[in-house]
Coordinates of C-alpha atoms in Angstrom, one line a residue:
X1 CA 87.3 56.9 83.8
X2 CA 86.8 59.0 87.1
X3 CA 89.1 58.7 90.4
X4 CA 87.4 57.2 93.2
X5 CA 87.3 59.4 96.2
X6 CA 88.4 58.4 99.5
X7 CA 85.2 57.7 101.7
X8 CA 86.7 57.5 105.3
X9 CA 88.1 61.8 104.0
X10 CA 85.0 62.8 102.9
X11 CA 83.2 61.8 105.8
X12 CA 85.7 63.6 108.1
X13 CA 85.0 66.8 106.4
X14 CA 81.4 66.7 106.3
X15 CA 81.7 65.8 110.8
X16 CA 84.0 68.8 110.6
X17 CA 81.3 70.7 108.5
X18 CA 78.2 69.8 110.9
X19 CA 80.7 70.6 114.2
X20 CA 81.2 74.1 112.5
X21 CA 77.6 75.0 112.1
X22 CA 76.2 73.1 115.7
X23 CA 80.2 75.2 117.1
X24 CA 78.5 78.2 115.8
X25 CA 74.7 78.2 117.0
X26 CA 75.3 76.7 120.2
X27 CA 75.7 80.1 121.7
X28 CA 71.6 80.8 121.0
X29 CA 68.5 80.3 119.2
X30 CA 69.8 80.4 115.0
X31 CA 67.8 79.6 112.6
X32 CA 69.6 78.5 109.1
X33 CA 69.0 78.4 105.4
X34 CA 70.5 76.6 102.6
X35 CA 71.9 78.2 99.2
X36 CA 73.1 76.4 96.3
X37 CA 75.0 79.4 95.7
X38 CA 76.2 82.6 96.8
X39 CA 73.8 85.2 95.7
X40 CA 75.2 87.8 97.1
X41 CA 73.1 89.3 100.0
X42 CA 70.5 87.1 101.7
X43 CA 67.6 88.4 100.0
X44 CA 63.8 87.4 98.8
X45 CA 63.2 86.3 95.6
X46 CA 61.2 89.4 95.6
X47 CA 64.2 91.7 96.4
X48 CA 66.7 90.0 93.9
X49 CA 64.3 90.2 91.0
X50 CA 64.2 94.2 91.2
X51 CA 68.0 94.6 92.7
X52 CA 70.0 95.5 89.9
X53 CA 66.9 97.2 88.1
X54 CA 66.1 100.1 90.6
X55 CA 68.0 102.4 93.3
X56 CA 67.4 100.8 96.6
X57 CA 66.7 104.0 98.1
X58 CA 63.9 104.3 95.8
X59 CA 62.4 100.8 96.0
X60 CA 59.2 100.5 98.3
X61 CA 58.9 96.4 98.8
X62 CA 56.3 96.5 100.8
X63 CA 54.7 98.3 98.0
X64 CA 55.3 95.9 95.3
X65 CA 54.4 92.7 97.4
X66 CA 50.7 94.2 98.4
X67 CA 50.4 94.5 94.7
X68 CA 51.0 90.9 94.1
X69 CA 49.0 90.2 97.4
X70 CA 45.9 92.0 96.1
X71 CA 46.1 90.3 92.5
X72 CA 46.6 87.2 94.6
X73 CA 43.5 87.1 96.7
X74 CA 41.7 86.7 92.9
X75 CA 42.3 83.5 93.0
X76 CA 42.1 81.7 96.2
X77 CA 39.9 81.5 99.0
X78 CA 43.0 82.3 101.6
X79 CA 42.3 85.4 103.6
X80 CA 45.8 84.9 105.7
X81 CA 48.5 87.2 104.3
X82 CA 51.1 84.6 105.3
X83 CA 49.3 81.4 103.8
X84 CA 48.5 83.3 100.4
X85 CA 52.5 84.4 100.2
X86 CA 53.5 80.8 101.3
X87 CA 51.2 79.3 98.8
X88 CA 53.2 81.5 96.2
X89 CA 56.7 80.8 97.0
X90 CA 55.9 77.1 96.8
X91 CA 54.6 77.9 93.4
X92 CA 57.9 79.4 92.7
X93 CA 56.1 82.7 92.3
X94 CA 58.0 86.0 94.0
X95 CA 57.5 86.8 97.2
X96 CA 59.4 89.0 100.1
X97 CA 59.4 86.1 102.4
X98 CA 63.3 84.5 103.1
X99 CA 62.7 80.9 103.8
X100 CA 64.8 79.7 106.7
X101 CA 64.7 76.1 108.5
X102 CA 65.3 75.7 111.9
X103 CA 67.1 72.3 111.3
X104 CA 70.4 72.5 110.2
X105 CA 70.6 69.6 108.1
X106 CA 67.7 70.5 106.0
X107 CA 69.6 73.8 105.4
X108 CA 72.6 71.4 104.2
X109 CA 70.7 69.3 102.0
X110 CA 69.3 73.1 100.4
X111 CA 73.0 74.0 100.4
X112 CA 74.0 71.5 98.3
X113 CA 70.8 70.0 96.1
X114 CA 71.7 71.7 92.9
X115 CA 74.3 74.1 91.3
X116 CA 76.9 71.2 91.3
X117 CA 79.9 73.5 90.1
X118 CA 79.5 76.1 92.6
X119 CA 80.2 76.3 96.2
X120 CA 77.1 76.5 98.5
X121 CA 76.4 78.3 102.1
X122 CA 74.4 77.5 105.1
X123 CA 73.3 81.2 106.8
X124 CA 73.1 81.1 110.3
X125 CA 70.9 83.5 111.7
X126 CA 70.3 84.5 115.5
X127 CA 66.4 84.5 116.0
X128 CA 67.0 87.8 118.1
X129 CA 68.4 90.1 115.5
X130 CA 65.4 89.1 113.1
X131 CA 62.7 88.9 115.8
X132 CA 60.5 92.0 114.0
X133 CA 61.1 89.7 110.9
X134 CA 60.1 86.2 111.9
X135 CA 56.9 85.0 110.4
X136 CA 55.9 81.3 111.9
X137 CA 53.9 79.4 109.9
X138 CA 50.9 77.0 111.0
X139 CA 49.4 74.4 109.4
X140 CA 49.6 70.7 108.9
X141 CA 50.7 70.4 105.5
X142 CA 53.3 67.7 104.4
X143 CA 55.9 70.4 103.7
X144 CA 55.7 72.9 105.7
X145 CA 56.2 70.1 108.8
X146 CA 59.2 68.3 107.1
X147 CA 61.0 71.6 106.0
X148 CA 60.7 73.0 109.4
X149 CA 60.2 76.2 108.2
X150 CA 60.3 79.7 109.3
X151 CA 60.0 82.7 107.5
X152 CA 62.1 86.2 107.5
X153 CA 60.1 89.0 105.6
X154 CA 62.2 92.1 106.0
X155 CA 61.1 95.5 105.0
X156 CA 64.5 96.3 103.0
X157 CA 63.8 92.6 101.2
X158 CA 67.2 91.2 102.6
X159 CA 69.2 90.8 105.6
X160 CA 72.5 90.9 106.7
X161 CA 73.8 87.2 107.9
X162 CA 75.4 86.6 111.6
X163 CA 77.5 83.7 110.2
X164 CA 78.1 82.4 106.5
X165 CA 79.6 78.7 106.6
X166 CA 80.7 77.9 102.9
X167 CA 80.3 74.2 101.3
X168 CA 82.7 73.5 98.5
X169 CA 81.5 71.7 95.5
X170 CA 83.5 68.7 96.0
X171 CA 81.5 67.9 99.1
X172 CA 78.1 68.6 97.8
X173 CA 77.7 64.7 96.7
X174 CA 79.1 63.2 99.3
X175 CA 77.1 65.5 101.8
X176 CA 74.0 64.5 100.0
X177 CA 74.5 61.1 100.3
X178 CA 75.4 61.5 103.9
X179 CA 72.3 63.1 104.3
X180 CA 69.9 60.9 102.9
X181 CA 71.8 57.5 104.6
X182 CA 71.7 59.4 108.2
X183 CA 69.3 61.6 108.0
X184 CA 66.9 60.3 105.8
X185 CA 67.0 63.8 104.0
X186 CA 66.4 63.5 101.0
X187 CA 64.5 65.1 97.4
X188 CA 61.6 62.7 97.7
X189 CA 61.1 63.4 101.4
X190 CA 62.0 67.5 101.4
X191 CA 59.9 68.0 98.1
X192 CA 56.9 65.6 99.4
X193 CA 54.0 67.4 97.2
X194 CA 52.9 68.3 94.3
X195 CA 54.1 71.9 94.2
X196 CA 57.7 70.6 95.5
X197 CA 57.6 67.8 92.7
X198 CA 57.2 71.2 90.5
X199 CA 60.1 72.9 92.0
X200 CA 62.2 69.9 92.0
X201 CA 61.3 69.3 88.7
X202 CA 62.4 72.9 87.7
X203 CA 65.9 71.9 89.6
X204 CA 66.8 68.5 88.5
X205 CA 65.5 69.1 84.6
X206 CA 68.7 69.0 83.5
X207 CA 69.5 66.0 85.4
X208 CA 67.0 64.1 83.0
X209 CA 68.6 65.5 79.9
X210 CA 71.8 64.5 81.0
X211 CA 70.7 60.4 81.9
X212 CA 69.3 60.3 78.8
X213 CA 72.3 61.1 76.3
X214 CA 73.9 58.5 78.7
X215 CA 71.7 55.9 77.7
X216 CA 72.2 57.5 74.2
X217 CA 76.0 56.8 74.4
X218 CA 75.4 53.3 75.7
X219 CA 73.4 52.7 72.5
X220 CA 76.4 53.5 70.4
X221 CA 78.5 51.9 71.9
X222 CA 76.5 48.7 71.7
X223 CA 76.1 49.0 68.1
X224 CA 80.2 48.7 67.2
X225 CA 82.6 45.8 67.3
X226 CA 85.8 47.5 67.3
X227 CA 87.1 47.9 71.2
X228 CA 88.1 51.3 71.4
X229 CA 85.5 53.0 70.0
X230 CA 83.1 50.8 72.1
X231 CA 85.0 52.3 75.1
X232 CA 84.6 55.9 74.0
X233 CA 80.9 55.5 73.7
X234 CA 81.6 53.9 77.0
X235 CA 83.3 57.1 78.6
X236 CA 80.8 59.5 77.5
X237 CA 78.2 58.0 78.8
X238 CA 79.8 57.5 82.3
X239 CA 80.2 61.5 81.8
X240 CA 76.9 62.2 81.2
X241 CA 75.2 59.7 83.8
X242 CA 77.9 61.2 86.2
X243 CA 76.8 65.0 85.3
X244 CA 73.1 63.7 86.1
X245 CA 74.3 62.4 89.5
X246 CA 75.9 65.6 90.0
X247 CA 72.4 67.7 89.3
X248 CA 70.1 65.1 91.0
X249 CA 72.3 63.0 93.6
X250 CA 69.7 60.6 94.6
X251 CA 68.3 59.7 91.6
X252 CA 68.6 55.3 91.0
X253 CA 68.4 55.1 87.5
X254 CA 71.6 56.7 86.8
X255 CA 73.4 54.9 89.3
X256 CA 71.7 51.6 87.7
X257 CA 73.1 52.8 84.3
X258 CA 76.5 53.9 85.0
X259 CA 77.0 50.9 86.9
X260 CA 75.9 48.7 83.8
X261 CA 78.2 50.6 81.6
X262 CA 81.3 50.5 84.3
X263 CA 80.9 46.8 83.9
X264 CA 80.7 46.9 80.2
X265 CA 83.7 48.5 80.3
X266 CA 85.3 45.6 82.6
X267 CA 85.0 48.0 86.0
X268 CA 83.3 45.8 87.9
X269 CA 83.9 46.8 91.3
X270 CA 82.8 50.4 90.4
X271 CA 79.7 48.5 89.2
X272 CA 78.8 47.2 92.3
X273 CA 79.7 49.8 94.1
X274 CA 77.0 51.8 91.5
X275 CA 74.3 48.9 91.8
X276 CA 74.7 49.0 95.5
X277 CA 74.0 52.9 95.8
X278 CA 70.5 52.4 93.7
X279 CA 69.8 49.3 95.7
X280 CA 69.8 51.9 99.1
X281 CA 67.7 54.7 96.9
X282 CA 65.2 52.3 95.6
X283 CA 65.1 49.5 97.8
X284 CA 63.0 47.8 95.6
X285 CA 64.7 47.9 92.8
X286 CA 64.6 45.0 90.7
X287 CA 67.0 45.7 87.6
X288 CA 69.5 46.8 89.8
X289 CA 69.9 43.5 91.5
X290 CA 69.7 42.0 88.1
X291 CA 72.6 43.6 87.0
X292 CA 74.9 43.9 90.3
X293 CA 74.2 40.2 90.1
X294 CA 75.7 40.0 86.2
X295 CA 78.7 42.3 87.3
X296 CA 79.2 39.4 90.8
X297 CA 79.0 36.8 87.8
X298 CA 81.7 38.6 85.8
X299 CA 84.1 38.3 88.8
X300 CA 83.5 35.3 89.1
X301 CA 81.2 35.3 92.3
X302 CA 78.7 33.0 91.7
X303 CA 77.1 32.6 94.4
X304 CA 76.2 36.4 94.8
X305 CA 74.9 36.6 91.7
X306 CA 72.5 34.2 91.9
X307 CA 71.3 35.6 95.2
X308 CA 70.9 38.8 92.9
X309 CA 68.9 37.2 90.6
X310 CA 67.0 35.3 92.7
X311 CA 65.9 38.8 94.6
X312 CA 64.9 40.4 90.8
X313 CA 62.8 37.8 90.2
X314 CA 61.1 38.0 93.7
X315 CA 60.3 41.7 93.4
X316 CA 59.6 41.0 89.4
X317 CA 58.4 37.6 88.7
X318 CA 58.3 37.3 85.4
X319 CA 61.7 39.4 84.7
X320 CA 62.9 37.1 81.9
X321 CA 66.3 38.7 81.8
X322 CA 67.2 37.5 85.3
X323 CA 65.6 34.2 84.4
X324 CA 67.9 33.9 81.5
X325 CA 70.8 34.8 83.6
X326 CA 70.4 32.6 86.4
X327 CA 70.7 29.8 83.5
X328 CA 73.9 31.4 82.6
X329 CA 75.6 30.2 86.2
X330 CA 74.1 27.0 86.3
X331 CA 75.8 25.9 82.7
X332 CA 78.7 27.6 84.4
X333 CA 78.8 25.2 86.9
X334 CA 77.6 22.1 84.4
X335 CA 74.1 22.1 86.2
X336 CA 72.8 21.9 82.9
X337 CA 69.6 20.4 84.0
X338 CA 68.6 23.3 86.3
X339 CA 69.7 25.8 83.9
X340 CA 67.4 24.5 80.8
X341 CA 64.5 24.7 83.6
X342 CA 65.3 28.7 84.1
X343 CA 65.6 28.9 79.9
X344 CA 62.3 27.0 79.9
X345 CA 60.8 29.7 82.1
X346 CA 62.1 32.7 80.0
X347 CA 60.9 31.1 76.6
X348 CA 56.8 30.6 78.5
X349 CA 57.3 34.4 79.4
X350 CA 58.5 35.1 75.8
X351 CA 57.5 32.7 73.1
X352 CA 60.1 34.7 70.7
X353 CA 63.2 35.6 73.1
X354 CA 66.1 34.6 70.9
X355 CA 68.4 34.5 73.6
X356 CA 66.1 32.1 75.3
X357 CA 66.1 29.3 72.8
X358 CA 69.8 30.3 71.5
X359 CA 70.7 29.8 75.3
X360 CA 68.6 26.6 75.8
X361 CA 70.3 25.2 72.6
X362 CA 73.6 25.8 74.1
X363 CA 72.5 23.6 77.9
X364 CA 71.3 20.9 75.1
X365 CA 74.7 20.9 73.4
X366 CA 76.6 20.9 76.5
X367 CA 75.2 17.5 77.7
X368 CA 74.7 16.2 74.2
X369 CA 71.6 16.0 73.1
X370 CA 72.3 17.7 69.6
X371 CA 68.9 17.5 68.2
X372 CA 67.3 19.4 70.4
X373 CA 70.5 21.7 70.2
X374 CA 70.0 22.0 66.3
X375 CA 66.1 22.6 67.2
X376 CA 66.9 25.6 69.3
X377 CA 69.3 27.1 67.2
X378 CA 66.9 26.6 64.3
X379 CA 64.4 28.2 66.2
X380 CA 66.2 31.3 66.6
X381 CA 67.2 31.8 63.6
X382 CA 63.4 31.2 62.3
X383 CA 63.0 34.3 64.8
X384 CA 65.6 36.7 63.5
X385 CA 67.4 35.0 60.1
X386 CA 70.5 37.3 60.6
X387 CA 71.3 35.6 63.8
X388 CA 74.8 35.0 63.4
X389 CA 76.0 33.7 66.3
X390 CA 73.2 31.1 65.8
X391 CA 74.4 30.2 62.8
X392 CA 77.3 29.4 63.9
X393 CA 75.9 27.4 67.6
X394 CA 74.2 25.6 64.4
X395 CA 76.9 24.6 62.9
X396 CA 79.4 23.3 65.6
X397 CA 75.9 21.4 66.8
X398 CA 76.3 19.9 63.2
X399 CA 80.4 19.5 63.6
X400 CA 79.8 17.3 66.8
X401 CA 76.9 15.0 65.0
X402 CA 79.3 14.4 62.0
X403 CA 77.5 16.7 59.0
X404 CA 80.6 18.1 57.8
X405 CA 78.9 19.9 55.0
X406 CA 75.9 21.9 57.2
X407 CA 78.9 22.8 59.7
X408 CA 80.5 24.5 57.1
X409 CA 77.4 26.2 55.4
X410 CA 76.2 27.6 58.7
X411 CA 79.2 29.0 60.1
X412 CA 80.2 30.5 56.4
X413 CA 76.9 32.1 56.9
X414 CA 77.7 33.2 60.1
X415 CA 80.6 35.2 59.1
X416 CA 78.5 36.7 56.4
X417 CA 76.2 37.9 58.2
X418 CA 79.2 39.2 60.5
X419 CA 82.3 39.2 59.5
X420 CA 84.1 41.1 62.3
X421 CA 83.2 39.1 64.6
X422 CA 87.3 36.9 65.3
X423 CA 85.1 33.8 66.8
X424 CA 83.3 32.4 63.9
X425 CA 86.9 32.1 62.4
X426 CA 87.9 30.0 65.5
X427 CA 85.1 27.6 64.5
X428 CA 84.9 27.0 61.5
X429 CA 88.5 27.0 61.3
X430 CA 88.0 24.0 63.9
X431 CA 85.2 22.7 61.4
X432 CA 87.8 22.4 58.2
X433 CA 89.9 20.5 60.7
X434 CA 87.9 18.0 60.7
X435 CA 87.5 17.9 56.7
X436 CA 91.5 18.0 56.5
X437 CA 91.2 21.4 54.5
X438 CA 94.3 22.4 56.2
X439 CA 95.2 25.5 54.4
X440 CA 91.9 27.3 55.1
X441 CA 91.8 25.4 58.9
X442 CA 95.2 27.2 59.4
X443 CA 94.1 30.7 57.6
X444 CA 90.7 30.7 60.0
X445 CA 92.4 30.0 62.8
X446 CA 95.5 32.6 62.0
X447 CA 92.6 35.4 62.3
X448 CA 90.8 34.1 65.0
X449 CA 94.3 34.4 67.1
X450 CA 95.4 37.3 65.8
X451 CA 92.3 39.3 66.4
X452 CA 92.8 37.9 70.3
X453 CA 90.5 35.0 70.4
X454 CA 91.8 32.1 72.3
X455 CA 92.2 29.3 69.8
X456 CA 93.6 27.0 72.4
X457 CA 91.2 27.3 75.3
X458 CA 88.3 26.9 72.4
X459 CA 90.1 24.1 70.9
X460 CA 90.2 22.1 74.5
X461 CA 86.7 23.2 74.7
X462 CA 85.8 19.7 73.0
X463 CA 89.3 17.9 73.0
X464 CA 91.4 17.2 75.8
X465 CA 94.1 17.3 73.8
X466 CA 95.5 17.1 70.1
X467 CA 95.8 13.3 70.4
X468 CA 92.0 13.4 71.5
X469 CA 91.1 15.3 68.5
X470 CA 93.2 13.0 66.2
X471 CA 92.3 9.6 67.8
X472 CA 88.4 10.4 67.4
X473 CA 89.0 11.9 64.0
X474 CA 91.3 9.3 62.4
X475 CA 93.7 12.0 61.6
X476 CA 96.4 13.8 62.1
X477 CA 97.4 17.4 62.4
X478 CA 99.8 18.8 60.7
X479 CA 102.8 19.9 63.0
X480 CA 102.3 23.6 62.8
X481 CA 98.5 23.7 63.3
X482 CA 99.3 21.2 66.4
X483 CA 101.3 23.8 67.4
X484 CA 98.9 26.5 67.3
X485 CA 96.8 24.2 69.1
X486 CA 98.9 22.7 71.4
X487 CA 98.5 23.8 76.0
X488 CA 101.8 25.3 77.0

């Protein structure tokens, strides 16, 4: 798993950053710009497409960009040089124009927006040694006010910088972040149109590519029992949403995911501290309240987490997963009542949601009413026959009601249907208890424990304690299962 970093450091570099650059440009008029990563000279996209393919001597610019102007004027109804070449470079077409910014912190937020392994730069630039340069663009469109641009267009195609401040790749993130919570800088507001959603597309492609084979991984590791492996799956995926951060830093979803998969993993203070980050991108954000709200449930918070699902389902009323899991606290806390009400709701959304009825069945069994236990259960596993777990709900509904014989027959199905699964050992090894098959009992219950499954706390579950079990049996248990029974 990754090392967290220290939050209080990080923020003292990135003040010591800012001092640098407001240190540096207090002594006149700069103007900055941003670079992922060093290119080399400060050039136009113009210039760097042609440098290493002719003799500068021998390369005319000027030349090259009338060209492109004159093919240009084809297809618009511009006549303004500087709007036509503008309109370009936010097409990502090549231009001699050198977009600078005269905010810093925009320049920072272009310094670090993509290139995640390699250090960025913020260029300061005095307005006086580029005055011949400086093209000023006018104009109300959206970007062109947030941006704050200005425009260098130099006859040589590059410039020579006053002052280069570098950023390191370790603090592009946390610069970002800093950024969007202070600033309100950010990809959706510097990108606020149509051409920028192009060029940020173009930037943060690979982003996607990388959240997806984390939800990939996730998949896998849903689909094995054994531990390990599970966690493996696990890992990669934290990789893979983390390398998507890294390429797109404000970007919900992947804190969402990697924050479901830190608590499936058991990391659940790294989950919140996930959920809460997509909670302040997309304020709105139903699933990730749901699921902060299952990792606050995990720790044993419950009050939080019904305040998490309580907000998913106002933003998303008829999110039956938060439903279902706001029925999960209350039969933690025995309010058995209120949670079959929240079951209720999430079986009217969904006519055929398993968990719904499988969960409903389990409120029903908790304060006794078996039938409509066994009807649940049934009802699942008339929904999806190779429910095992409801198989074997089913048949310690039918242990507690006294049919020895379907207790048995449903949780031997259960363990066909999976038989890695230590738990369905545990009861039905509590089942042949009750029949006095004490060899098989004892073997069920051997696996059960020694595949980690608590045998006691399941045990006293139902029975206060091993004289319970035998007074309302009529029987008694041999010493060594009593043993393996018996609260230290």
């Amino acid at each position: 798993m990754n090392t967290q970093s220290d939050p209080q450091n990080e923020l003292s570099i990135i003040m010591q950053k800012i001092c640098e650059i407001a240190e540096k440009s207090a002594d006149g008029d700069y103007i900055f710009r941003g670079e992922s990563r060093a290119y080399g000279k400060v050039g136009s996209s113009l210039y760097r497409q042609y440098e290493y393919d002719v003799e500068a001597d021998d390369f005319e610019i000027e030349f090259v960009q009338k060209e492109i102007l004159d093919e240009a004027r084809r297809y618009t109804e511009k006549t303004d040089e500087l709007e036509i070449l503008i309109e370009l470079l936010y097409h990502g077409g090549t231009t001699n124009l050198i977009e600078f910014t005269t905010d810093s912190h925009i320049a920072l937020f272009f310094a670090c927006d993509s290139s995640p392994s390699e250090d960025g730069r913020v260029i300061l630039q005095k307005r006086d040694s580029v005055a011949g340069y400086l093209r000023q663009p006018h104009g109300p469109k959206n970007r062109i006010i947030v941006q704050k641009p200005v425009f260098l267009q130099p006859p040589k195609g590059f410039i020579i910088p006053d002052e280069v401040i570098t950023i390191p790749t370790n603090l592009k993130l946390p610069m970002l972040e800093y950024l969007r919570k202070s600033h309100g800088i950010s990809t959706e507001t510097i990108y606020n149109d149509l051409h920028g959603f192009i060029r940020n597309w173009g930037i943060h492609k690979s982003a996607y590519t990388q959240f997806h084979r984390g939800k990939t991984c996730r998949k896998r590791a849903d689909a094995v029992q054994n531990w390990d492996e599970k966690l493996k799956w696990y890992e990669r995926a934290i990789v893979h949403y983390t390398e998507a951060l890294e390429l797109k830093p404000d970007f919900p979803e992947a804190y969402n995911n990697r924050g479901s998969v830190y608590a499936d993993a058991g990391d659940f203070d790294r989950a919140i501290k996930d959920h809460n980050t997509a909670i302040e991108l997309k304020l709105d954000y139903a699933s990730a309240y749901n699921n902060r709200g299952i990792a606050y449930y995990s720790k044993g918070d419950l009050d939080r987490a019904i305040q998490d699902y309580r907000k998913a389902i106002e933003l998303k009323s008829d999110y039956t997963s938060a439903y279902n899991n706001l029925g999960t606290v209350y039969s933690k806390q025995g309010e058995y009542e209120h949670a079959i009400q929240h079951y209720n709701t999430v079986i009217k959304l969904n006519p055929n949601s398993t968990e719904g009825y499988n969960n409903r069945g389990i409120a029903y069994y908790s304060k006794s009413d078996l039938d409509r236990a066994i009807q649940d259960f049934d009802t699942v596993i008339g929904l999806d026959p190779n429910n095992a777990k409801a198989y074997s709900n089913l048949g310690t509904a039918y242990l507690l009601k006294g049919d020895l014989k379907k207790a048995i027959d449903n949780h031997n199905t259960a363990i066909k249907l999976d038989p890695g699964f230590a738990g369905f050992y545990s009861n039905r090894g509590e089942a042949w208890l009750h029949l006095e098959e004490w060899e098989k009992a004892r073997a069920d219950l051997t696996v059960a424990r020694n595949a980690g499954v608590d045998i006691i706390a399941s045990f006293h579950n139902d029975y206060d304690s091993i004289e319970d079990f035998e007074e309302k049996n009529g029987v008694e248990l041999p010493e060594d299962i009593a043993a393996m029974l018996r609260q230290q």
